[in-house]
CSV table of C-alpha atoms in Angstrom, one decimal:
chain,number,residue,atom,x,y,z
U,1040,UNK,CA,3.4,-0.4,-17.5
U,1041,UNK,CA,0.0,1.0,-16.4
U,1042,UNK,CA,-1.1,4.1,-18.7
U,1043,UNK,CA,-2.3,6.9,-16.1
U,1044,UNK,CA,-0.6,8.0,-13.0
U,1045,UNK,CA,-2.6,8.9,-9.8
U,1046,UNK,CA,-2.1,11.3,-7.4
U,1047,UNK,CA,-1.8,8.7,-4.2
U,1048,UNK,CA,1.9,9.1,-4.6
U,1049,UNK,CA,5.0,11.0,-6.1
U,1050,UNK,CA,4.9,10.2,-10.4
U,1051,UNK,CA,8.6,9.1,-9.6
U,1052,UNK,CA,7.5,6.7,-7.0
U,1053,UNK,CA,5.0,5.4,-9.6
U,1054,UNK,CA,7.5,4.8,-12.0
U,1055,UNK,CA,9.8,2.9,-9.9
U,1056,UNK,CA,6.7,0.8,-8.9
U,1057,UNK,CA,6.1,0.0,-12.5
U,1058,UNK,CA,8.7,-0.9,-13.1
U,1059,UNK,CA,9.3,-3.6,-10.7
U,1060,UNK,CA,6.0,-4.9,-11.3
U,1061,UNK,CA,7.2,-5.8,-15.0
U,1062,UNK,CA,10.0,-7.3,-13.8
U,1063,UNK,CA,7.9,-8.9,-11.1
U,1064,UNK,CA,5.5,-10.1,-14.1
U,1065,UNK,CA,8.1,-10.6,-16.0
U,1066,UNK,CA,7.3,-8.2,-18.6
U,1067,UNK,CA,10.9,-7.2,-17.8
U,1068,UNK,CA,14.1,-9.9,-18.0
U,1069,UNK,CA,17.3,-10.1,-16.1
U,1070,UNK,CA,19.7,-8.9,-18.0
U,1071,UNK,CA,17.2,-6.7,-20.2
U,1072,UNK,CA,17.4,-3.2,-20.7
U,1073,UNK,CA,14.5,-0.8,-19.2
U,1074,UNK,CA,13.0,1.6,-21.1
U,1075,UNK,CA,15.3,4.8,-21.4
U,1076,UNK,CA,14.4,8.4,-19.7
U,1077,UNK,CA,13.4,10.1,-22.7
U,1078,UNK,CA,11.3,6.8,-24.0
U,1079,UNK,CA,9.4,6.9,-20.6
U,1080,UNK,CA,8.9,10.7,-20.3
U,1081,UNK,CA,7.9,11.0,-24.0
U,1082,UNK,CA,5.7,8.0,-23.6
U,1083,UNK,CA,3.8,9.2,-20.4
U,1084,UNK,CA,4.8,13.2,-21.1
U,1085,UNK,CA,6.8,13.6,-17.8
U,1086,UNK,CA,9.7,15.5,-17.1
U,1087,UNK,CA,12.9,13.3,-17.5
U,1088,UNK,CA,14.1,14.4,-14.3
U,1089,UNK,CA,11.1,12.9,-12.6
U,1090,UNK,CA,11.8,9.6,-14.8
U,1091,UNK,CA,15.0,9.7,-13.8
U,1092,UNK,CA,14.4,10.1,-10.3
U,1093,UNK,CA,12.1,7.2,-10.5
U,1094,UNK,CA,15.1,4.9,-12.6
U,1095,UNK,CA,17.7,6.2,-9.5
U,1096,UNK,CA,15.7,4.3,-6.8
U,1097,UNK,CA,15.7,1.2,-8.7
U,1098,UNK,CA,19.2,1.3,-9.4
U,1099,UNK,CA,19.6,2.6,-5.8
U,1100,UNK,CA,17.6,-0.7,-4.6
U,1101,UNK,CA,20.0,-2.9,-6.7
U,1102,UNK,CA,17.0,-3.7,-8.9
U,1103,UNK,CA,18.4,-2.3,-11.3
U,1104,UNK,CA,22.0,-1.6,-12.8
U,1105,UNK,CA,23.4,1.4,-15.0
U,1106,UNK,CA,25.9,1.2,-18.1
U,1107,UNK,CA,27.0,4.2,-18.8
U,1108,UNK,CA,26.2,5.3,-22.2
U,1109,UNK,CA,24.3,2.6,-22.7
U,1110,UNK,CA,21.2,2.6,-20.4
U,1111,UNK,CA,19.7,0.9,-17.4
U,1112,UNK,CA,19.5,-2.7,-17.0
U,1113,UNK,CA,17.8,-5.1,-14.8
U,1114,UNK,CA,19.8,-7.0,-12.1
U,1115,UNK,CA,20.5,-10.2,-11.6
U,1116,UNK,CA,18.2,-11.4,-9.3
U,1117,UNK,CA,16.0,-9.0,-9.0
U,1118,UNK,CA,12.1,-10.7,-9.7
U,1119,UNK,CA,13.6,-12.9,-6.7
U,1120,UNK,CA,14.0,-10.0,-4.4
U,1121,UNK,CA,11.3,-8.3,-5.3
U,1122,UNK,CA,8.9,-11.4,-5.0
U,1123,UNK,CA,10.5,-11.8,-1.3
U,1124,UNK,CA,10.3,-8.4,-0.1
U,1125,UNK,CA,6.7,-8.2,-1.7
U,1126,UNK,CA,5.5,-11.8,-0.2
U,1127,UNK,CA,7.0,-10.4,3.3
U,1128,UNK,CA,5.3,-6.6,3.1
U,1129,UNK,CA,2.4,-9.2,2.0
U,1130,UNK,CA,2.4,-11.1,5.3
U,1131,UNK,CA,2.8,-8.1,7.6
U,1132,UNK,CA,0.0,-5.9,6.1
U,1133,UNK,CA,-1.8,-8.5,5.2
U,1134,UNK,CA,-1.7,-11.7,6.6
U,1135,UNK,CA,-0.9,-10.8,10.7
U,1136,UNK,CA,-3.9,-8.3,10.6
U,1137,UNK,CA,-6.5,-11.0,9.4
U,1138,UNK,CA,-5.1,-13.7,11.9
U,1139,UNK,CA,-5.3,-11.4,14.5
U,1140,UNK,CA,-9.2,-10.7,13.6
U,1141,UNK,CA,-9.3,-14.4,12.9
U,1142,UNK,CA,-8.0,-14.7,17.0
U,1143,UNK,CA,-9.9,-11.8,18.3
U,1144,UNK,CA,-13.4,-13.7,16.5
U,1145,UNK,CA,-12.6,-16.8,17.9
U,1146,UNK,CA,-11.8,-18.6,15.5
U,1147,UNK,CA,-10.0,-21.5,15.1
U,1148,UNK,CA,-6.7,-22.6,13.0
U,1149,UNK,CA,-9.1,-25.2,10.9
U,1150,UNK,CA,-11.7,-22.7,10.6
U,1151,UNK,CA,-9.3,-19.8,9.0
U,1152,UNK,CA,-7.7,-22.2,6.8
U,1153,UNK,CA,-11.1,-23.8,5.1
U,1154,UNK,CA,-11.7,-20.2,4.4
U,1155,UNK,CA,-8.7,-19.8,2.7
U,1156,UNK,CA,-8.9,-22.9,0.9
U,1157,UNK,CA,-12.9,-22.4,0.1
U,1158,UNK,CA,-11.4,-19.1,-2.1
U,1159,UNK,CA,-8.0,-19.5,-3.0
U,1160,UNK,CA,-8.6,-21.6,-6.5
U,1161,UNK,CA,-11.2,-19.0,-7.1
């Protein structure tokens, strides 16, 4: 997990964001358990309810699972779904814009992809 919050969004938003990247990176397992409330609000000296808050959405999202009196978990599944939803929020902010710049420039399909190959093993 990153060390300093920002203030581009909601700490509790952060957290959950975190969070998933670990798993995403897997920094975090399936099956493993996620830091607990007061670990994380000690850690980054937060108020638990704001931890919380950020835990809830995972679970919420099914990233996540709860066992109670035990601690939160990561789901089955979840660096899969994640990686998904991120490669699809990927292609729509990312990938439409550009080929539609790409299209508006004039350029062709072989052109956009040499461009794309001349930097991707960069």
């Amino acid at each position: 997990m990153k060390a300093v919050f920002d203030e581009s969004k909601p700490i509790f938003q952060q957290i959950f964001e975190m969070i998933a990247d670990d798993i995403v990176d897997g920094e975090l397992r399936e099956g493993e358990q996620i830091p607990s409330t007061t670990e994380i609000s000690k850690f980054y000296q937060v108020n638990r309810a704001t931890v919380q808050k950020g835990l809830s959405m995972l679970v919420d999202a099914g990233y996540a699972y709860k066992q109670r009196g035990v601690g939160v978990f990561v789901s089955e599944g979840a660096k899969d779904r994640l990686l998904a939803e991120r490669k699809e929020e990927f292609h729509v902010q990312y990938v439409k814009p550009t080929l539609e710049e790409a299209k508006r420039l004039k350029m062709t399909k072989e052109e956009f992809i040499r461009l794309i190959e001349e930097d991707y093993d960069d």
